[in-house]
Every structure is written in structure tokens, then in C-alpha cells.
Short mmCIF file of C-alpha atoms in Angstrom, two decimals:
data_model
loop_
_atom_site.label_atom_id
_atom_site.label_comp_id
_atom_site.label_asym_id
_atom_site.label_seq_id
_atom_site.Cartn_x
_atom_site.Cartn_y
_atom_site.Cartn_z
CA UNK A 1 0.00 0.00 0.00
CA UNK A 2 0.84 3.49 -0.45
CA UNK A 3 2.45 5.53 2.23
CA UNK A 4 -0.23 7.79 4.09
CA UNK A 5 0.74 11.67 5.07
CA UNK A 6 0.56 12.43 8.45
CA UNK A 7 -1.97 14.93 9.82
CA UNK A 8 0.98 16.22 11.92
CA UNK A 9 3.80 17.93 9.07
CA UNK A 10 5.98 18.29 11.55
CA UNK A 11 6.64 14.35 12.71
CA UNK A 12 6.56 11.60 10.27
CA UNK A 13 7.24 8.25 11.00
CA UNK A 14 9.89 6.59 8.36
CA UNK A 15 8.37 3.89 6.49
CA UNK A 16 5.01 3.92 7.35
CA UNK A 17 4.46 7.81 5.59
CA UNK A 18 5.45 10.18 2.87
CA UNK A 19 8.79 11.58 3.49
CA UNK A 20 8.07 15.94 2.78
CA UNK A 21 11.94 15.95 1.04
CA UNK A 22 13.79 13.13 -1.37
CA UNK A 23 16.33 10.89 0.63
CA UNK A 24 19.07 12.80 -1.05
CA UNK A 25 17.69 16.11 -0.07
CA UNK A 26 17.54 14.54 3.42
CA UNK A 27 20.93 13.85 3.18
CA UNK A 28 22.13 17.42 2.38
CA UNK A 29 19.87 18.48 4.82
CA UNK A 30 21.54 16.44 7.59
CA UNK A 31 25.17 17.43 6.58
CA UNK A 32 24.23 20.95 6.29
CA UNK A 33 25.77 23.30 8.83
CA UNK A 34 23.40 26.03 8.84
CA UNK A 35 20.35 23.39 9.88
CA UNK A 36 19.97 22.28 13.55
CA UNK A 37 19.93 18.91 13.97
CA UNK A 38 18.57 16.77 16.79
CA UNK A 39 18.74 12.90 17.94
CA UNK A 40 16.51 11.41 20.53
CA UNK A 41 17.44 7.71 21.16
CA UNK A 42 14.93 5.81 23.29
CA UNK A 43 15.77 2.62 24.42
CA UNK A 44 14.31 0.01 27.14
CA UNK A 45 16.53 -0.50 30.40
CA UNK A 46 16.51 -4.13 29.03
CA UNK A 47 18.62 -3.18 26.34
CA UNK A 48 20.80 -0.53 27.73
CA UNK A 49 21.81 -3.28 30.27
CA UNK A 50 22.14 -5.85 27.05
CA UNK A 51 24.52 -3.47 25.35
CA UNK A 52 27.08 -3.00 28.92
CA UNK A 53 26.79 -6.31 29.40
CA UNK A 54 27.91 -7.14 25.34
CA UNK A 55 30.76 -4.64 26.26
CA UNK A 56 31.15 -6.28 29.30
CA UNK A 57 31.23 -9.68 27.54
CA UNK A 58 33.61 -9.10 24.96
CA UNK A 59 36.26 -7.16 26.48
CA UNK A 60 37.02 -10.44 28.64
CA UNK A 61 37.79 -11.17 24.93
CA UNK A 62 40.28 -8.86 24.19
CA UNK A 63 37.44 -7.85 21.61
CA UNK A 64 34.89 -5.76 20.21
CA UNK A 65 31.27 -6.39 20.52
CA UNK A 66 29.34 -6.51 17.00
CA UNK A 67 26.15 -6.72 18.67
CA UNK A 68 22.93 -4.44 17.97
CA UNK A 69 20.50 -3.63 20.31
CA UNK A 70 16.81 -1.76 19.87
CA UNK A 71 16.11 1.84 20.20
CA UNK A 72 13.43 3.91 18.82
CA UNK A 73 15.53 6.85 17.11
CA UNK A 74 13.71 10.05 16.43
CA UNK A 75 16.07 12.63 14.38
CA UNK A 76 14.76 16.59 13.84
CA UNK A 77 16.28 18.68 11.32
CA UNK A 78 15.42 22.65 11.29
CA UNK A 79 16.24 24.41 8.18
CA UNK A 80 15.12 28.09 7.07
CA UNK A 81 12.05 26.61 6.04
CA UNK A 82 10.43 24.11 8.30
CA UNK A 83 11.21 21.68 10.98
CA UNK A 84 10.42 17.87 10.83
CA UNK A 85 11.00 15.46 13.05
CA UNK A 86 11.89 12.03 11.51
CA UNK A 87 10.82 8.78 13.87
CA UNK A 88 12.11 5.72 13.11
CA UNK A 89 11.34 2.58 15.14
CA UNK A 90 13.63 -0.50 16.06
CA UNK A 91 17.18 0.87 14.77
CA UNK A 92 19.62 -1.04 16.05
CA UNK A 93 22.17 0.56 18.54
CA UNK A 94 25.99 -0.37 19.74
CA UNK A 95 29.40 0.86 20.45
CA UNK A 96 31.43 2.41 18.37
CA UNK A 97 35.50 2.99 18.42
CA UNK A 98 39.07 1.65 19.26
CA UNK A 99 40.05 3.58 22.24
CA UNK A 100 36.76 5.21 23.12
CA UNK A 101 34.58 2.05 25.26
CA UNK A 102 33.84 2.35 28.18
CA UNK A 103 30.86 1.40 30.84
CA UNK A 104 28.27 3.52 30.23
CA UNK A 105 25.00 2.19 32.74
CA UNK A 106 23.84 0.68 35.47
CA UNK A 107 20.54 0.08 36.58
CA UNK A 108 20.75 2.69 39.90
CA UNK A 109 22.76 5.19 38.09
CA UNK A 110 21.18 4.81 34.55
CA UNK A 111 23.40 6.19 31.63
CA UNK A 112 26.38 7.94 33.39
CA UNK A 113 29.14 8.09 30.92
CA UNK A 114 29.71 9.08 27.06
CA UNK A 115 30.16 6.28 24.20
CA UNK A 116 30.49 6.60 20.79
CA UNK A 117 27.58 4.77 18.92
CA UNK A 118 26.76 3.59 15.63
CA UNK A 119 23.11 3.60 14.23
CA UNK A 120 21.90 0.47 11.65
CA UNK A 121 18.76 1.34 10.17
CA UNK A 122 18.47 -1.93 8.72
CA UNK A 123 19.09 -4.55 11.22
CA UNK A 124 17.10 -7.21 11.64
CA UNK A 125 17.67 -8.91 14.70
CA UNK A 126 17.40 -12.24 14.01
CA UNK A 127 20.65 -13.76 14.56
CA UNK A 128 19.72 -16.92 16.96
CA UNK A 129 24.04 -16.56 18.17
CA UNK A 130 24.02 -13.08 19.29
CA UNK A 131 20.10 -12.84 20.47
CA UNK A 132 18.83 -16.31 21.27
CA UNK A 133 15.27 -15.87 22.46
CA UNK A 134 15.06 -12.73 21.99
CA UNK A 135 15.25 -12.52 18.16
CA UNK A 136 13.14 -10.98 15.92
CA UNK A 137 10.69 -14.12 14.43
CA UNK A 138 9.70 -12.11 10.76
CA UNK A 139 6.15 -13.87 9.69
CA UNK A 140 5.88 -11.64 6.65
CA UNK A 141 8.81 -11.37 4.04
CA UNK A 142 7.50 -8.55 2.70
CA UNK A 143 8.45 -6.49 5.97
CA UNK A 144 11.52 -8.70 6.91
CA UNK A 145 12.42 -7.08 3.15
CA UNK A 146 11.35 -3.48 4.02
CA UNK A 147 13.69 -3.55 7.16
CA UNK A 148 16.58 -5.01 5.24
CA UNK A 149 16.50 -2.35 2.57
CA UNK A 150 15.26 0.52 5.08
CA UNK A 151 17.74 4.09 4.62
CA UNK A 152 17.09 7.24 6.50
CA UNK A 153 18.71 10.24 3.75
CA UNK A 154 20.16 7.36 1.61
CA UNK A 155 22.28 6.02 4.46
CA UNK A 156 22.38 2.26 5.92
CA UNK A 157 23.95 3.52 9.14
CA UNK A 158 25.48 6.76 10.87
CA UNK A 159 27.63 7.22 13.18
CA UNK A 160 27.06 9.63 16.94
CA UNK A 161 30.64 10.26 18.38
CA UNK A 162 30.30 12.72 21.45
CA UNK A 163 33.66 15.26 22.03
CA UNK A 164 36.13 12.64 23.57
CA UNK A 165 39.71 14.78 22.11
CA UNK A 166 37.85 17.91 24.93
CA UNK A 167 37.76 20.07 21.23
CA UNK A 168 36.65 23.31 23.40
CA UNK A 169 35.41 24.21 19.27
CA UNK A 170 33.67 21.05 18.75
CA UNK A 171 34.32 21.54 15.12
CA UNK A 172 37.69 20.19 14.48
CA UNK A 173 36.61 17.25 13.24
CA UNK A 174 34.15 18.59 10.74
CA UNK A 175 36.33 20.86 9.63
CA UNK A 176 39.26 18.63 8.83
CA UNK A 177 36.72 16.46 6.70
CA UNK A 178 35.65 19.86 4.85
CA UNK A 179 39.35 20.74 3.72
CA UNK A 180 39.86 16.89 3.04
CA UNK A 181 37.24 17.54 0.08
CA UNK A 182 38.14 20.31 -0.86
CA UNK A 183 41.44 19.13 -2.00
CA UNK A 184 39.97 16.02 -3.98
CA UNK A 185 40.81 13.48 -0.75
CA UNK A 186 37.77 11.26 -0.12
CA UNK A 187 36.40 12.10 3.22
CA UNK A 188 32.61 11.35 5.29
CA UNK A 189 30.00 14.39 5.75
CA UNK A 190 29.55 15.18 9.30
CA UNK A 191 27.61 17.51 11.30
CA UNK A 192 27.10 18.60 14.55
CA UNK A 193 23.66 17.87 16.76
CA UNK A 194 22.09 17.50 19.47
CA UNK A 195 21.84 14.10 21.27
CA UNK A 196 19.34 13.08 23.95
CA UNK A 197 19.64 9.26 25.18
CA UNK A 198 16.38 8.14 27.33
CA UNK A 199 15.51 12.23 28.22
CA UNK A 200 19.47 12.47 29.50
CA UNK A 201 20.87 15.59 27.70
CA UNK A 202 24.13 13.89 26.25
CA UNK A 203 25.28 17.29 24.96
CA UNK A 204 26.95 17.81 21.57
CA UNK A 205 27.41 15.07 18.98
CA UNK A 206 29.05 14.45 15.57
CA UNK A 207 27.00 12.92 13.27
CA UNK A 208 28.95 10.94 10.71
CA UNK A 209 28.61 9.42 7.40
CA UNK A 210 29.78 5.68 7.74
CA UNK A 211 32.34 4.70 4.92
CA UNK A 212 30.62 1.96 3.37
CA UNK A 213 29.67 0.99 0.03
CA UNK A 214 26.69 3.97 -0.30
CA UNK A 215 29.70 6.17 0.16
CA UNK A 216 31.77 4.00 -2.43
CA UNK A 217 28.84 4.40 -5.05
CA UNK A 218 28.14 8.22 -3.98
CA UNK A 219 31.99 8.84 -4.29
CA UNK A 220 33.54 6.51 -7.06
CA UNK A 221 32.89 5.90 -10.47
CA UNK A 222 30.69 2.95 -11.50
CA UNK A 223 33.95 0.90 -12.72
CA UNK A 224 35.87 1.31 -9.30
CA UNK A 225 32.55 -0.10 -7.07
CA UNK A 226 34.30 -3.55 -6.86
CA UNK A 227 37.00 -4.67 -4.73
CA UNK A 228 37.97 -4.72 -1.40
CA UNK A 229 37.28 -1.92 1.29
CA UNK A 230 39.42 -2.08 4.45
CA UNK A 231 40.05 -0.07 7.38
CA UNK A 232 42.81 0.63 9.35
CA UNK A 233 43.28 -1.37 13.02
CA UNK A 234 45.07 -0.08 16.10
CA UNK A 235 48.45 -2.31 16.21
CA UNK A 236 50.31 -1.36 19.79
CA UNK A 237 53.88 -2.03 18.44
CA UNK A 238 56.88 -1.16 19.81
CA UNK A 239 58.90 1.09 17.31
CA UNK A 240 62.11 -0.18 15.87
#
């Protein structure tokens, strides 16, 4: 069925109505400076406590967890001419970084420290090894399809990475990106916003475009879409 419009302009929720701008135009919107930006994550204590105790879990690993958990992610973006707030249910939520985990919550204290996250829009959650009985159980195809091939501005994922370098400017960051383009060096959009995590004012964010293979195809020619994409690891080597 067709998307509906909302009777409220000013809220829509992602998939289920008509978006008032393209994804693309989202996308500019959401890199653009001059437009405020806002991210409300609201997730159950159930699965802020899942995501320390993945943390938890794979550090005793000498690793990094891969695991997703649910949030219902609402993002607003205020331009000269409107302001909409985007709401977009079940996004999966974990840590993000090399250097930057940490524990973050505890059931008396609730959230009490600053993480950087990264956002899937299209997670499923129905991997039996990292959710057991708590997967998702998809009945219909049709929306187990829909969530796999869900964007919000064109993009699979994005990245929330709160001020952990103490950047007294907090734009840095997005500034070294900007002169990276504008000498011809491939480098992610970013912008800054304003993140609230379960009505606890988190501050100032970065949002960032993920380097993945919508930023391949945005960046590179058709012919130079195959191959291999790697990023770089922290090695703690002694120098010689």
C-alpha cells in the first residue's frame, strides 16, 4: 500500500508515511551546517543493560562487541524553512571505536558516561548466536524485506561520536573532513547535533557518514565499485 501523510507535518514516522523531502535532499539536509539537527534515542533498560553487558562480555575477549541492540531513534532537522521530526522505530544501537569504550550504565545510576555509537537502520535482529530468544521471528517477508532495505537520507547507518579529544570548538573534526574535500581526498560528511539518550541531555554530537559501500557508489565511479574496502586497526607495536 501506499504511504499515508501524516496529519501532523511536523513528525513523520519513516516507512510507514510520505517523506516531505527526497532521501538525497535529506541527506544534504543532515550534513548541512546552517540546519539544527537533533537525535533522541529511546531505548528500554533491558537493552541498555544488554549493550554494557555485550561490552562487558567481549572485552574479557580482548574484543569488540558486533552486537545491535533496539532503540526507537527520532532525528529533527530545522532548516530556514520548516522543521520535521523524523521517527524511526527498532534501529539497532551499539558501540562504536578503538580507544573510546567504556561502561556507560547501570541500573541505579542509569546512563552515566559518554560512548560513541553507531546507528543500523536496517538490522534485523534475528541472529539466533548473538540474540537467542530474543530474536526478531519475521512472519511476513514482505516487511523482513522493508527492514533489510530501510535508509534514513540514503544512508544504511550513521555514526554519533560525542567530544572525547575535549575540542573546546567542537568543530575540528568537521572541519578537517571539509578541507579533506576540498582538496579532492575522499572524506565522510559530518555535522554537529544534538543528542538526547532516554531524556538524558548527552550534549553535543558528531554525526557521521559511515564509509561503506553507499559512500563507495556516492563517491567513485561505476567501474571502481568492486574490490575490497578495508580499514585501518590499532596495532600497539613497539617502534624499531
Amino acid at each position: 500500500t501506499a504511504p499515508v501523510v501524516s496529519a501532523d507535518d511536523d513528525i513523520i514516522d519513516v516507512g510507514l508515511e510520505a517523506l516531505p523531502y527526497s532521501e538525497e535532499q535529506l541527506y544534504l539536509q543532515l550534513f548541512d551546517p546552517n540546519n539544527r539537527v537533533e537525535v533522541d534515542l529511546d531505548m528500554a533498560d533491558s537493552e541498555l543493560q544488554k549493550l554494557q553487558d555485550d561490552y562487558d562480555r567481549y572485552r574479557e575477549m580482548g574484543s569488540k562487541t558486533p552486537i545491535y541492540r533496539k532503540a526507537n531513534v527520532s532525528i529533527t532537522i530545522t532548516n530556514a524553512r520548516d522543521t520535521v521530526t523524523y521517527r524511526i522505530p527498532e534501529v539497532g544501537v551499539r558501540m562504536k571505536g578503538n580507544t573510546s569504550r567504556t561502561d556507560f550504565y547501570n541500573a541505579e545510576e542509569g546512563i552515566y558516561n559518554f560512548i560513541h555509537l553507531r546507528l543500523d537502520f536496517q538490522e534485523t535482529f534475528t541472529d539466533e548466536a548473538y540474540y537467542g530468544s530474543d530474536r526478531n521471528v519475521w512472519s511476513d517477508e514482505k516487511k523482513l524485506q522493508q527492514r533489510k532495505d530501510r535508509t534514513f537520507a540514503t544512508l544504511e547507518k550513521l555514526e554519533l561520536r560525542w567530544n572525547k579529544n575535549r575540542d573546546s570548538t567542537y568543530l575540528r573534526e568537521t572541519y578537517a573532513y571539509e578541507v579533506y574535500r576540498s582538496e579532492g581526498v575522499l572524506a565522510p560528511n559530518s555535522n554537529l547535533s544534538v543528542f538526547t539518550w532516554n531524556d538524558a541531555r548527552m550534549g553535543i554530537y558528531v554525526l557521521v557518514e559511515p564509509i561503506d559501500k553507499i559512500f563507495i557508489e556516492r563517491n567513485l565511479p561505476k567501474e571502481d565499485w568492486d574490490g575490497d574496502l578495508y580499514k585501518c586497526g590499532w596495532v600497539w607495536l613497539p617502534v624499531t
